[in-house]
Structure formats: C-alpha cells, structure tokens
Short mmCIF file of C-alpha atoms in Angstrom, two decimals:
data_model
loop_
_atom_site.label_atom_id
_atom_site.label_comp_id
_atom_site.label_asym_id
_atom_site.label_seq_id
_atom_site.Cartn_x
_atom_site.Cartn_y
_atom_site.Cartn_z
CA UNK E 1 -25.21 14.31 23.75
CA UNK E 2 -21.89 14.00 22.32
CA UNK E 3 -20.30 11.14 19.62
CA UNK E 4 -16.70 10.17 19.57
CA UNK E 5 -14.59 8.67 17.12
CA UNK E 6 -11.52 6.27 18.55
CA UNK E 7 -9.37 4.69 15.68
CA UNK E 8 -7.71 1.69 17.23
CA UNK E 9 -4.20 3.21 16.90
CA UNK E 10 -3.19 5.95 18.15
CA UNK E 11 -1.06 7.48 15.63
CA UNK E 12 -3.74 7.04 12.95
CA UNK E 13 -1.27 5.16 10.30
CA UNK E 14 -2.90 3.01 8.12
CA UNK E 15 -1.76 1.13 4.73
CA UNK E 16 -4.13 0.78 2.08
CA UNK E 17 -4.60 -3.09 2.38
CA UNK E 18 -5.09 -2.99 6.34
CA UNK E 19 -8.03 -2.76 7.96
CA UNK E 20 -9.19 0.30 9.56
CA UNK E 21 -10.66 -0.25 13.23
CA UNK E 22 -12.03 1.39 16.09
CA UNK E 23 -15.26 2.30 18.08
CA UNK E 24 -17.84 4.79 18.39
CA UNK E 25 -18.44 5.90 21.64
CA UNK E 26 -22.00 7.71 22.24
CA UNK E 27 -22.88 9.64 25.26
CA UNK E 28 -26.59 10.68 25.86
CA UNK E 29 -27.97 11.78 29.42
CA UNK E 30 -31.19 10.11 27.91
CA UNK E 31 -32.00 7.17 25.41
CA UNK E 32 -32.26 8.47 22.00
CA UNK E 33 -33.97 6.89 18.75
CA UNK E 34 -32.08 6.46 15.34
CA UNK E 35 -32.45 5.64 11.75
CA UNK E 36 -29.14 4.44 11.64
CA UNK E 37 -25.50 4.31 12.07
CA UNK E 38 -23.37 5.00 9.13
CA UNK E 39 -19.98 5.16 9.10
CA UNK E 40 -18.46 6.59 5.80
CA UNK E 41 -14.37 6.16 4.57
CA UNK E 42 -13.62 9.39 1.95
CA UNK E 43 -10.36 10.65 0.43
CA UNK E 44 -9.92 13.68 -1.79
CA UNK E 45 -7.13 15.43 -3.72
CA UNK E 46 -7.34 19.02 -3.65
CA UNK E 47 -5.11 21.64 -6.01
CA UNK E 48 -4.78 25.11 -5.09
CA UNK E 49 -3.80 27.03 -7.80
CA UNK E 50 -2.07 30.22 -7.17
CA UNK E 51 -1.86 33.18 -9.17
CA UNK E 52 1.13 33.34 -11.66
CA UNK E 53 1.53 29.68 -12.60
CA UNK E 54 -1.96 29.39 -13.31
CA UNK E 55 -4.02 30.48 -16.27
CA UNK E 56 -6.60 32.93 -16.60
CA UNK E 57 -9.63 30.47 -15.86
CA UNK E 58 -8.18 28.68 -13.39
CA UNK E 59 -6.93 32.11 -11.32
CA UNK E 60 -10.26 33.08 -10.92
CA UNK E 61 -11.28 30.29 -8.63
CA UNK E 62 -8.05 29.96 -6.46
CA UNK E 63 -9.30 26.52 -5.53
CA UNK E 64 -9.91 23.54 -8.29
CA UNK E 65 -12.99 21.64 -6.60
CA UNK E 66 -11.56 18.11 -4.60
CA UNK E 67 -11.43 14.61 -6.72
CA UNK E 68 -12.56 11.86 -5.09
CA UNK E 69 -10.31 8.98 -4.79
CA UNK E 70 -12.25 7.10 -2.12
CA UNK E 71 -15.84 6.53 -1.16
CA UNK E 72 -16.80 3.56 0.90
CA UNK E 73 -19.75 2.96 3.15
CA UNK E 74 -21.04 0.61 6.05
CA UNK E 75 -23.72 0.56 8.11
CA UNK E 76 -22.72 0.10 11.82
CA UNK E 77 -26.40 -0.43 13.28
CA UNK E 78 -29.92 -0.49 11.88
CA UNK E 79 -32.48 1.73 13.18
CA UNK E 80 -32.81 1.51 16.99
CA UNK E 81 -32.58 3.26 20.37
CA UNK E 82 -29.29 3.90 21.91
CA UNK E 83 -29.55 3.69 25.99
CA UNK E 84 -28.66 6.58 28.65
CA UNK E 85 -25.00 6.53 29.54
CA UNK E 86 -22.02 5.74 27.35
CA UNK E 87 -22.78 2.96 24.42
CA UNK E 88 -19.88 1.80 22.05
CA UNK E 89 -20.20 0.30 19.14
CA UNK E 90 -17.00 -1.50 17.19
CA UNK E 91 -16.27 -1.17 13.65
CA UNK E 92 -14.07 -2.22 11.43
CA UNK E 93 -13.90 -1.82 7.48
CA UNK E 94 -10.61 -3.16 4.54
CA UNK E 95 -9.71 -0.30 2.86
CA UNK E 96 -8.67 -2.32 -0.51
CA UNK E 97 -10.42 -5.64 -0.40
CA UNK E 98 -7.71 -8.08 -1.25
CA UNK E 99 -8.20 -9.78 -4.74
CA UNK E 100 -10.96 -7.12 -6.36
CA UNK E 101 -9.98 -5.03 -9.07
CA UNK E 102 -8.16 -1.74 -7.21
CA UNK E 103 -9.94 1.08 -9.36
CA UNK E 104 -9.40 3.39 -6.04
CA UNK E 105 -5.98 4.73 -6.47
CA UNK E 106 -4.63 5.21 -3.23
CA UNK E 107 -1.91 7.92 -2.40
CA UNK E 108 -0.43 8.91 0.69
CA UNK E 109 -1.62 11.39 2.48
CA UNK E 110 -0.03 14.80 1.97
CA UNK E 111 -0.87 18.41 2.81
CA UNK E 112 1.71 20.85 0.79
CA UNK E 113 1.41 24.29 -0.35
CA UNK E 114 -0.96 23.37 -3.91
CA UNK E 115 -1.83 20.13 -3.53
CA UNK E 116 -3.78 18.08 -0.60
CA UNK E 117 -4.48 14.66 -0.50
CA UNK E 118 -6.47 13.90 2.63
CA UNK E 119 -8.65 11.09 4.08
CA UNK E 120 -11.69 11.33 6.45
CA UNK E 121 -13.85 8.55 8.32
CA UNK E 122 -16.95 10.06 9.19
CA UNK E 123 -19.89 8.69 11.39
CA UNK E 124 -23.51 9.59 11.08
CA UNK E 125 -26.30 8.87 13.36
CA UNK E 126 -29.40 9.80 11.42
CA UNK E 127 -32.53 11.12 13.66
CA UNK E 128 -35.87 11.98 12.66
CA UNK E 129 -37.12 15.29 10.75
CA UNK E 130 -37.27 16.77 14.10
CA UNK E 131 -34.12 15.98 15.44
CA UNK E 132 -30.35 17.08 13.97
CA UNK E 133 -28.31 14.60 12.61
CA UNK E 134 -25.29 13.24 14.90
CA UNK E 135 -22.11 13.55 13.17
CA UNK E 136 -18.45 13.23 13.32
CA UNK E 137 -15.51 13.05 11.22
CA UNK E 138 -11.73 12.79 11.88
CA UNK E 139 -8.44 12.77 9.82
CA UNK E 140 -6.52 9.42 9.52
CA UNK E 141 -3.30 9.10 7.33
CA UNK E 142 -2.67 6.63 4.50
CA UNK E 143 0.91 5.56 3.74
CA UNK E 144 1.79 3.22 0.57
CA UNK E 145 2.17 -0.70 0.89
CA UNK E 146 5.48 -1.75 0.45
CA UNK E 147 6.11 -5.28 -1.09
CA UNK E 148 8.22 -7.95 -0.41
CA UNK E 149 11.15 -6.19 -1.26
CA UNK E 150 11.21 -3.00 0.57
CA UNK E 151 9.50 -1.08 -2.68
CA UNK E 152 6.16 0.90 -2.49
CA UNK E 153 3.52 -0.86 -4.65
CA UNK E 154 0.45 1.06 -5.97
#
C-alpha cells in the first residue's frame, strides 16, 4: 500500500492568499478501512545556533526547538473503506482566509545556514489499533504577496 501526495503545480510555489490544491492518490492491492483522512498545512522557523555567537545556555543545545507559524487542519474523508486499485481524492485548502484577522505571520520560505523557515502539508490516513497509520508529508514553498504596486505586503 503506498499514499502519494500531488500538489497541483509542479514547482510547488504558493502565495500566502492562494489556495493550495492537489490530490491524494492511494494505492492498495486490497480495500482497506479508515478512521479518516486528514490532511494537515504546518510551517516552522527553526534557529541553529552555533558556537561562538551564542551564549552559554543556548550552546549547549545547538538547536533552539521550531516556532510554529502555521497550523491548519481539514478533514478530506470521514471514516470509510478505500477500494483495491488506485483511489484519488481532491483537496484543496486557503492558506490566509481573505478578510479574517491574519494572526499567522507568513514568511517565505528559506533554508540558510542558522535559520529555517519551512512549510509541510502532511496527509494522514488513520487505521485501527491494529493497523499503522498511513502517512505522508512533502515540502511546498511560500513566497510573499505582492500588492498592487509591485511591493511585498505582510
């Protein structure tokens, strides 16, 4: 059995007030039973500090633990069965709902030498005590919204 995340472009570029879009893609040589499909949107900002510029504390742990920025959640499907063969399921999910207060602060993704900022979409299909959990996660990249003229808003 395998699961397989497809974002709906190819290069994985997405702006903060776009909608993010793709399918699932599950293939099982038998039908399997589920308590549900959940597909999760994360993004984290990790500091590594390195020995030298950092104090005493903070040298000991080499790595400051991540800060979440973003944590959203849908459900895709409610408990079921998924058939034998290939089944694909759409999704589709706003990153920044237009009009709500924007508490998430979104920055672009970045992967330098101290400091990460990354963003995930991960899909669970949860199974019964007896069975392992499906999962899946991939890497997609956030650049700013520019506005009207040519400037990157936040």
């Amino acid at each position: 059995m395998s699961i397989e995340l497809k974002l709906s472009r190819a290069n994985r570029i997405y702006r903060p007030s776009e909608t993010l879009e793709g399918k699932i893609v599950v293939k099982s040589a038998s039908s399997i039973s589920h308590y549900g499909i959940r597909l999760t949107v994360s993004g984290t900002v990790s500091l590594q500090v390195r020995g030298g510029s950092a104090g005493v504390i903070e040298s000991f742990y080499g790595v400051v633990k991540p800060i979440s920025i973003l944590n959203k959640s849908i459900q895709v499907r409610p408990s079921g069965k998924i058939g034998s063969g290939t089944t694909e399921m759409l999704f589709s999910m706003i990153l920044r709902q237009p009009g709500e207060d924007n508490l998430e602060r979104f920055y672009e993704t970045f992967h330098g030498a101290n400091i990460s900022v990354q963003y995930l979409i991960t899909v669970d299909i949860m199974r019964g005590y007896l069975h392992k959990a499906l999962s899946t996660t991939m890497e997609f990249i956030v650049e700013s919204d520019k506005d009207g003229n040519g400037n990157f808003a936040t």
